[in-house]
Amino acid sequence: MNRRILIVDDEREIAELIEIYLKNEGYETEIAGDGEQALELFEQKPFDLVVLDIMMPRMDGLEVCRRLRRDQSVPILMVSAKAEDMDKIMGLMTGADDYMIKPFNPLELLARVRSLIRRSYQFSPPLNAGSKREELTLGALAIDKASHTASVNGKPLNLTSTEFGILYLLASHSGRVFSAEEIFQHVWKEKYFESNNTVMVHISKLRDKLEQELGDKMIITVWGVGYKIEA
């Protein structure tokens, strides 16, 4: 099955360069020149991943991300010339799964795309021998690895693939504390860089979604160590 990727960027040359690299990898692609066109395309057909620029006319990438996240869990790779930490945090808090700074190496972008697709559609976090379970139940929370879904009292949780990966990792090792570095390496399967705040932002979003439905705190921060879920 060829994955379909939507490239959203008002700089046509950049969009076409990305398209060339993705097509060479066997992906199907379409290009949208602004946010409004991107949403129109999404109404017409499904996509498996979005490469989304932030600074665009008519509707910027942050607003596109917000609207997609209302009812879509599609992986979103945000790209931007904005390189400050707060810009990255804003992009991730809006709902992006990953964030790249322009100018970027196209080969790195390909690696990020492959990683996102693997996490989203072929998810299999490493577990200790004997602890692998397809379905988990922690109180009102139910997690189904096979369908990549989670629910509270039967009500589905709208999680991104990254949020699901973190939730499954912590829930399948209830009581164990994972450092940000360990979470990153397990879920992203990439090398962790010091001062990387990506995990913190995704934990914050996941915690908010769980607390909204459960009414209490499930993900516990162990200061100076990491994060855990208590059954």
PDB file of C-alpha atoms in Angstrom:
ATOM      1  CA  MET A   1       0.000   0.000   0.000  1.00  0.00           C
ATOM      2  CA  ASN A   2       1.450   3.340  -1.067  1.00  0.00           C
ATOM      3  CA  ARG A   3       1.026   6.025   1.562  1.00  0.00           C
ATOM      4  CA  ARG A   4      -0.497   9.307   0.394  1.00  0.00           C
ATOM      5  CA  ILE A   5       1.207  12.473   1.664  1.00  0.00           C
ATOM      6  CA  LEU A   6      -0.083  16.040   1.465  1.00  0.00           C
ATOM      7  CA  ILE A   7       2.596  18.729   1.124  1.00  0.00           C
ATOM      8  CA  VAL A   8       1.390  22.157   2.239  1.00  0.00           C
ATOM      9  CA  ASP A   9       3.735  25.043   1.421  1.00  0.00           C
ATOM     10  CA  ASP A  10       3.268  28.362  -0.388  1.00  0.00           C
ATOM     11  CA  GLU A  11       6.837  28.198  -1.711  1.00  0.00           C
ATOM     12  CA  ARG A  12       6.296  26.097  -4.823  1.00  0.00           C
ATOM     13  CA  GLU A  13       9.975  25.280  -5.329  1.00  0.00           C
ATOM     14  CA  ILE A  14      10.276  23.829  -1.823  1.00  0.00           C
ATOM     15  CA  ALA A  15       7.027  21.867  -2.173  1.00  0.00           C
ATOM     16  CA  GLU A  16       8.141  20.387  -5.495  1.00  0.00           C
ATOM     17  CA  LEU A  17      11.562  19.465  -4.096  1.00  0.00           C
ATOM     18  CA  ILE A  18       9.906  17.640  -1.204  1.00  0.00           C
ATOM     19  CA  GLU A  19       7.571  15.954  -3.679  1.00  0.00           C
ATOM     20  CA  ILE A  20      10.473  14.658  -5.791  1.00  0.00           C
ATOM     21  CA  TYR A  21      12.154  13.031  -2.791  1.00  0.00           C
ATOM     22  CA  LEU A  22       8.900  11.520  -1.495  1.00  0.00           C
ATOM     23  CA  LYS A  23       7.911  10.143  -4.889  1.00  0.00           C
ATOM     24  CA  ASN A  24      11.352   8.581  -5.272  1.00  0.00           C
ATOM     25  CA  GLU A  25      10.595   6.700  -2.056  1.00  0.00           C
ATOM     26  CA  GLY A  26       7.337   5.398  -3.504  1.00  0.00           C
ATOM     27  CA  TYR A  27       4.908   7.756  -1.761  1.00  0.00           C
ATOM     28  CA  GLU A  28       1.911   9.296  -3.524  1.00  0.00           C
ATOM     29  CA  THR A  29       1.829  13.079  -3.092  1.00  0.00           C
ATOM     30  CA  GLU A  30      -0.319  16.137  -3.596  1.00  0.00           C
ATOM     31  CA  ILE A  31       0.592  19.787  -3.074  1.00  0.00           C
ATOM     32  CA  ALA A  32      -1.496  22.553  -1.498  1.00  0.00           C
ATOM     33  CA  GLY A  33      -0.282  26.137  -1.763  1.00  0.00           C
ATOM     34  CA  ASP A  34      -2.005  27.386   1.398  1.00  0.00           C
ATOM     35  CA  GLY A  35      -3.980  26.241   4.401  1.00  0.00           C
ATOM     36  CA  GLU A  36      -7.437  26.667   2.921  1.00  0.00           C
ATOM     37  CA  GLN A  37      -6.558  24.537  -0.085  1.00  0.00           C
ATOM     38  CA  ALA A  38      -5.119  21.891   2.235  1.00  0.00           C
ATOM     39  CA  LEU A  39      -8.380  21.616   4.182  1.00  0.00           C
ATOM     40  CA  GLU A  40     -10.362  21.452   0.938  1.00  0.00           C
ATOM     41  CA  LEU A  41      -8.212  18.523  -0.244  1.00  0.00           C
ATOM     42  CA  PHE A  42      -8.727  16.758   3.082  1.00  0.00           C
ATOM     43  CA  GLU A  43     -12.479  16.972   2.612  1.00  0.00           C
ATOM     44  CA  GLN A  44     -12.142  15.279  -0.770  1.00  0.00           C
ATOM     45  CA  LYS A  45      -9.828  12.371   0.120  1.00  0.00           C
ATOM     46  CA  PRO A  46      -7.834  10.891   3.018  1.00  0.00           C
ATOM     47  CA  PHE A  47      -4.096  11.369   3.509  1.00  0.00           C
ATOM     48  CA  ASP A  48      -1.694   9.290   5.585  1.00  0.00           C
ATOM     49  CA  LEU A  49       0.656  12.142   6.540  1.00  0.00           C
ATOM     50  CA  VAL A  50       0.931  15.926   6.172  1.00  0.00           C
ATOM     51  CA  VAL A  51       4.108  17.950   5.669  1.00  0.00           C
ATOM     52  CA  LEU A  52       2.911  21.358   6.829  1.00  0.00           C
ATOM     53  CA  ASP A  53       4.592  24.755   6.538  1.00  0.00           C
ATOM     54  CA  ILE A  54       3.675  27.340   9.181  1.00  0.00           C
ATOM     55  CA  MET A  55       3.974  30.725   7.484  1.00  0.00           C
ATOM     56  CA  MET A  56       1.488  30.827   4.599  1.00  0.00           C
ATOM     57  CA  PRO A  57      -1.072  33.276   3.206  1.00  0.00           C
ATOM     58  CA  ARG A  58      -4.834  33.049   3.877  1.00  0.00           C
ATOM     59  CA  MET A  59      -4.444  30.458   6.650  1.00  0.00           C
ATOM     60  CA  ASP A  60      -1.215  29.558   8.417  1.00  0.00           C
ATOM     61  CA  GLY A  61      -0.054  26.085   9.345  1.00  0.00           C
ATOM     62  CA  LEU A  62      -0.910  26.434  13.024  1.00  0.00           C
ATOM     63  CA  GLU A  63      -4.576  27.044  12.198  1.00  0.00           C
ATOM     64  CA  VAL A  64      -4.580  24.159   9.719  1.00  0.00           C
ATOM     65  CA  CYS A  65      -3.152  21.902  12.424  1.00  0.00           C
ATOM     66  CA  ARG A  66      -5.786  23.031  14.950  1.00  0.00           C
ATOM     67  CA  ARG A  67      -8.618  22.311  12.524  1.00  0.00           C
ATOM     68  CA  LEU A  68      -7.267  18.922  11.492  1.00  0.00           C
ATOM     69  CA  ARG A  69      -6.869  17.901  15.114  1.00  0.00           C
ATOM     70  CA  ARG A  70     -10.571  18.436  15.773  1.00  0.00           C
ATOM     71  CA  ASP A  71     -11.330  15.108  14.117  1.00  0.00           C
ATOM     72  CA  GLN A  72      -8.114  13.797  12.536  1.00  0.00           C
ATOM     73  CA  SER A  73      -5.245  11.804  14.022  1.00  0.00           C
ATOM     74  CA  VAL A  74      -3.199  11.948  10.802  1.00  0.00           C
ATOM     75  CA  PRO A  75       0.557  12.384  11.493  1.00  0.00           C
ATOM     76  CA  ILE A  76       1.699  15.979  10.944  1.00  0.00           C
ATOM     77  CA  LEU A  77       5.300  16.992  10.279  1.00  0.00           C
ATOM     78  CA  MET A  78       5.519  20.761  10.692  1.00  0.00           C
ATOM     79  CA  VAL A  79       8.258  22.693   8.874  1.00  0.00           C
ATOM     80  CA  SER A  80       9.143  26.312   9.518  1.00  0.00           C
ATOM     81  CA  ALA A  81      11.875  28.912   9.253  1.00  0.00           C
ATOM     82  CA  LYS A  82      11.090  29.785  12.882  1.00  0.00           C
ATOM     83  CA  ALA A  83      13.884  28.230  14.906  1.00  0.00           C
ATOM     84  CA  GLU A  84      13.205  29.441  18.468  1.00  0.00           C
ATOM     85  CA  ASP A  85      12.285  26.870  21.109  1.00  0.00           C
ATOM     86  CA  MET A  86       8.950  28.600  21.763  1.00  0.00           C
ATOM     87  CA  ASP A  87       8.037  28.349  18.085  1.00  0.00           C
ATOM     88  CA  LYS A  88       8.690  24.607  18.191  1.00  0.00           C
ATOM     89  CA  ILE A  89       6.716  24.229  21.416  1.00  0.00           C
ATOM     90  CA  MET A  90       3.800  26.169  19.904  1.00  0.00           C
ATOM     91  CA  GLY A  91       3.800  23.888  16.859  1.00  0.00           C
ATOM     92  CA  LEU A  92       3.840  20.732  18.966  1.00  0.00           C
ATOM     93  CA  MET A  93       1.223  22.057  21.394  1.00  0.00           C
ATOM     94  CA  THR A  94      -1.044  22.796  18.446  1.00  0.00           C
ATOM     95  CA  GLY A  95      -0.948  19.111  17.583  1.00  0.00           C
ATOM     96  CA  ALA A  96       2.029  18.466  15.305  1.00  0.00           C
ATOM     97  CA  ASP A  97       3.854  15.165  15.811  1.00  0.00           C
ATOM     98  CA  ASP A  98       7.239  16.498  14.747  1.00  0.00           C
ATOM     99  CA  TYR A  99       8.877  19.817  13.825  1.00  0.00           C
ATOM    100  CA  MET A 100      11.681  20.615  11.387  1.00  0.00           C
ATOM    101  CA  ILE A 101      13.480  23.909  10.827  1.00  0.00           C
ATOM    102  CA  LYS A 102      14.043  25.367   7.352  1.00  0.00           C
ATOM    103  CA  PRO A 103      16.351  25.035   5.552  1.00  0.00           C
ATOM    104  CA  PHE A 104      16.486  21.275   6.062  1.00  0.00           C
ATOM    105  CA  ASN A 105      18.280  18.357   4.485  1.00  0.00           C
ATOM    106  CA  PRO A 106      15.740  16.484   2.294  1.00  0.00           C
ATOM    107  CA  LEU A 107      17.228  13.180   3.442  1.00  0.00           C
ATOM    108  CA  GLU A 108      16.502  14.114   7.053  1.00  0.00           C
ATOM    109  CA  LEU A 109      12.942  14.981   6.075  1.00  0.00           C
ATOM    110  CA  LEU A 110      12.601  11.551   4.465  1.00  0.00           C
ATOM    111  CA  ALA A 111      13.877   9.933   7.660  1.00  0.00           C
ATOM    112  CA  ARG A 112      11.323  11.867   9.729  1.00  0.00           C
ATOM    113  CA  VAL A 113       8.513  10.888   7.353  1.00  0.00           C
ATOM    114  CA  ARG A 114       9.482   7.207   7.495  1.00  0.00           C
ATOM    115  CA  SER A 115       9.669   7.368  11.291  1.00  0.00           C
ATOM    116  CA  LEU A 116       6.229   8.991  11.595  1.00  0.00           C
ATOM    117  CA  ILE A 117       4.609   6.483   9.255  1.00  0.00           C
ATOM    118  CA  ARG A 118       6.243   3.575  11.086  1.00  0.00           C
ATOM    119  CA  ARG A 119       5.022   4.872  14.458  1.00  0.00           C
ATOM    120  CA  SER A 120       1.546   5.604  13.159  1.00  0.00           C
ATOM    121  CA  TYR A 121       0.782   2.481  11.152  1.00  0.00           C
ATOM    122  CA  GLN A 122       3.234  -0.181  12.268  1.00  0.00           C
ATOM    123  CA  PHE A 123       3.436   0.598  15.951  1.00  0.00           C
ATOM    124  CA  SER A 124       5.293  -1.957  18.065  1.00  0.00           C
ATOM    125  CA  PRO A 125       7.022  -0.495  21.145  1.00  0.00           C
ATOM    126  CA  PRO A 126       9.723  -2.611  22.737  1.00  0.00           C
ATOM    127  CA  LEU A 127       8.509  -4.423  25.828  1.00  0.00           C
ATOM    128  CA  ASN A 128      10.202  -6.665  28.355  1.00  0.00           C
ATOM    129  CA  ALA A 129       9.924 -10.396  27.760  1.00  0.00           C
ATOM    130  CA  GLY A 130       6.602 -11.742  29.004  1.00  0.00           C
ATOM    131  CA  SER A 131       4.978  -8.324  29.346  1.00  0.00           C
ATOM    132  CA  LYS A 132       3.658  -7.941  25.804  1.00  0.00           C
ATOM    133  CA  ARG A 133      -0.113  -7.457  25.771  1.00  0.00           C
ATOM    134  CA  GLU A 134      -2.328  -6.418  22.890  1.00  0.00           C
ATOM    135  CA  GLU A 135      -5.027  -4.879  25.125  1.00  0.00           C
ATOM    136  CA  LEU A 136      -4.585  -3.027  28.380  1.00  0.00           C
ATOM    137  CA  THR A 137      -7.160  -1.896  30.936  1.00  0.00           C
ATOM    138  CA  LEU A 138      -6.306   0.560  33.696  1.00  0.00           C
ATOM    139  CA  GLY A 139      -9.506   1.451  35.523  1.00  0.00           C
ATOM    140  CA  ALA A 140     -11.765   3.293  33.075  1.00  0.00           C
ATOM    141  CA  LEU A 141      -8.968   3.505  30.498  1.00  0.00           C
ATOM    142  CA  ALA A 142      -8.815   0.840  27.782  1.00  0.00           C
ATOM    143  CA  ILE A 143      -5.959   0.655  25.263  1.00  0.00           C
ATOM    144  CA  ASP A 144      -5.988  -1.525  22.156  1.00  0.00           C
ATOM    145  CA  LYS A 145      -2.597  -1.869  20.498  1.00  0.00           C
ATOM    146  CA  ALA A 146      -3.917  -3.693  17.446  1.00  0.00           C
ATOM    147  CA  SER A 147      -6.342  -0.927  16.467  1.00  0.00           C
ATOM    148  CA  HIS A 148      -4.090   1.837  17.829  1.00  0.00           C
ATOM    149  CA  THR A 149      -6.971   3.242  19.893  1.00  0.00           C
ATOM    150  CA  ALA A 150      -7.730   4.177  23.479  1.00  0.00           C
ATOM    151  CA  SER A 151     -10.976   4.950  25.264  1.00  0.00           C
ATOM    152  CA  VAL A 152     -12.296   6.054  28.649  1.00  0.00           C
ATOM    153  CA  ASN A 153     -15.517   4.351  29.748  1.00  0.00           C
ATOM    154  CA  GLY A 154     -16.049   3.376  26.127  1.00  0.00           C
ATOM    155  CA  LYS A 155     -15.610   6.938  24.823  1.00  0.00           C
ATOM    156  CA  PRO A 156     -12.767   7.124  22.258  1.00  0.00           C
ATOM    157  CA  LEU A 157      -9.795   9.357  23.022  1.00  0.00           C
ATOM    158  CA  ASN A 158      -8.647  11.494  20.110  1.00  0.00           C
ATOM    159  CA  LEU A 159      -4.902  10.800  20.287  1.00  0.00           C
ATOM    160  CA  THR A 160      -2.150  11.427  17.783  1.00  0.00           C
ATOM    161  CA  SER A 161       0.094   8.488  16.933  1.00  0.00           C
ATOM    162  CA  THR A 162       2.841   9.953  19.104  1.00  0.00           C
ATOM    163  CA  GLU A 163       0.509  10.407  22.084  1.00  0.00           C
ATOM    164  CA  PHE A 164      -0.713   6.829  21.686  1.00  0.00           C
ATOM    165  CA  GLY A 165       2.863   5.560  21.560  1.00  0.00           C
ATOM    166  CA  ILE A 166       3.725   7.315  24.819  1.00  0.00           C
ATOM    167  CA  LEU A 167       0.507   6.173  26.502  1.00  0.00           C
ATOM    168  CA  TYR A 168       1.009   2.539  25.506  1.00  0.00           C
ATOM    169  CA  LEU A 169       4.620   2.546  26.629  1.00  0.00           C
ATOM    170  CA  LEU A 170       3.808   3.937  30.091  1.00  0.00           C
ATOM    171  CA  ALA A 171       0.625   1.900  30.555  1.00  0.00           C
ATOM    172  CA  SER A 172       2.250  -1.390  29.568  1.00  0.00           C
ATOM    173  CA  HIS A 173       4.912  -0.778  32.239  1.00  0.00           C
ATOM    174  CA  SER A 174       2.649   0.526  34.982  1.00  0.00           C
ATOM    175  CA  GLY A 175       4.608   1.858  37.949  1.00  0.00           C
ATOM    176  CA  ARG A 176       7.900   2.136  36.101  1.00  0.00           C
ATOM    177  CA  VAL A 177       9.426   5.589  35.699  1.00  0.00           C
ATOM    178  CA  PHE A 178      10.667   6.470  32.208  1.00  0.00           C
ATOM    179  CA  SER A 179      13.010   9.384  31.665  1.00  0.00           C
ATOM    180  CA  ALA A 180      12.349  11.758  28.748  1.00  0.00           C
ATOM    181  CA  GLU A 181      15.346  10.214  27.004  1.00  0.00           C
ATOM    182  CA  GLU A 182      13.976   6.679  27.384  1.00  0.00           C
ATOM    183  CA  ILE A 183      10.530   7.713  26.125  1.00  0.00           C
ATOM    184  CA  PHE A 184      12.061   9.428  23.113  1.00  0.00           C
ATOM    185  CA  GLN A 185      14.228   6.453  22.235  1.00  0.00           C
ATOM    186  CA  HIS A 186      11.355   3.959  22.649  1.00  0.00           C
ATOM    187  CA  VAL A 187       8.689   5.927  20.775  1.00  0.00           C
ATOM    188  CA  TRP A 188      10.676   7.988  18.263  1.00  0.00           C
ATOM    189  CA  LYS A 189      13.415   5.352  17.887  1.00  0.00           C
ATOM    190  CA  GLU A 190      15.934   8.141  17.361  1.00  0.00           C
ATOM    191  CA  LYS A 191      18.881   9.525  19.286  1.00  0.00           C
ATOM    192  CA  TYR A 192      17.850  11.884  22.076  1.00  0.00           C
ATOM    193  CA  PHE A 193      19.512  15.280  22.246  1.00  0.00           C
ATOM    194  CA  GLU A 194      19.978  17.120  25.523  1.00  0.00           C
ATOM    195  CA  SER A 195      17.493  19.968  26.114  1.00  0.00           C
ATOM    196  CA  ASN A 196      15.046  18.318  23.685  1.00  0.00           C
ATOM    197  CA  ASN A 197      11.617  19.431  24.987  1.00  0.00           C
ATOM    198  CA  THR A 198       9.591  17.359  22.496  1.00  0.00           C
ATOM    199  CA  VAL A 199       8.660  14.669  25.034  1.00  0.00           C
ATOM    200  CA  MET A 200       7.586  17.244  27.627  1.00  0.00           C
ATOM    201  CA  VAL A 201       5.209  18.912  25.165  1.00  0.00           C
ATOM    202  CA  HIS A 202       3.609  15.625  24.051  1.00  0.00           C
ATOM    203  CA  ILE A 203       3.279  14.462  27.672  1.00  0.00           C
ATOM    204  CA  SER A 204       1.514  17.736  28.504  1.00  0.00           C
ATOM    205  CA  LYS A 205      -0.978  17.308  25.657  1.00  0.00           C
ATOM    206  CA  LEU A 206      -1.594  13.647  26.514  1.00  0.00           C
ATOM    207  CA  ARG A 207      -2.047  14.425  30.204  1.00  0.00           C
ATOM    208  CA  ASP A 208      -4.621  17.131  29.425  1.00  0.00           C
ATOM    209  CA  LYS A 209      -6.658  14.750  27.263  1.00  0.00           C
ATOM    210  CA  LEU A 210      -6.622  12.013  29.895  1.00  0.00           C
ATOM    211  CA  GLU A 211      -7.501  14.338  32.767  1.00  0.00           C
ATOM    212  CA  GLN A 212     -10.358  15.862  30.794  1.00  0.00           C
ATOM    213  CA  GLU A 213     -12.006  12.442  30.497  1.00  0.00           C
ATOM    214  CA  LEU A 214     -10.843  10.763  33.709  1.00  0.00           C
ATOM    215  CA  GLY A 215     -11.146  13.730  36.028  1.00  0.00           C
ATOM    216  CA  ASP A 216      -7.881  12.966  37.791  1.00  0.00           C
ATOM    217  CA  LYS A 217      -4.180  12.759  37.073  1.00  0.00           C
ATOM    218  CA  MET A 218      -2.989   9.494  35.526  1.00  0.00           C
ATOM    219  CA  ILE A 219       0.470  10.422  34.254  1.00  0.00           C
ATOM    220  CA  ILE A 220       2.659  11.305  37.220  1.00  0.00           C
ATOM    221  CA  THR A 221       5.793  13.414  36.995  1.00  0.00           C
ATOM    222  CA  VAL A 222       8.644  12.172  39.159  1.00  0.00           C
ATOM    223  CA  TRP A 223      10.686  15.341  39.391  1.00  0.00           C
ATOM    224  CA  GLY A 224      14.215  15.012  38.189  1.00  0.00           C
ATOM    225  CA  VAL A 225      13.597  11.459  36.973  1.00  0.00           C
ATOM    226  CA  GLY A 226      10.742  11.186  34.459  1.00  0.00           C
ATOM    227  CA  TYR A 227       7.150  10.032  34.054  1.00  0.00           C
ATOM    228  CA  LYS A 228       5.027   7.036  35.014  1.00  0.00           C
ATOM    229  CA  ILE A 229       1.487   5.708  35.117  1.00  0.00           C
ATOM    230  CA  GLU A 230       0.170   4.129  38.282  1.00  0.00           C
ATOM    231  CA  ALA A 231      -2.531   1.489  37.870  1.00  0.00           C
TER     232      ALA A 231
END
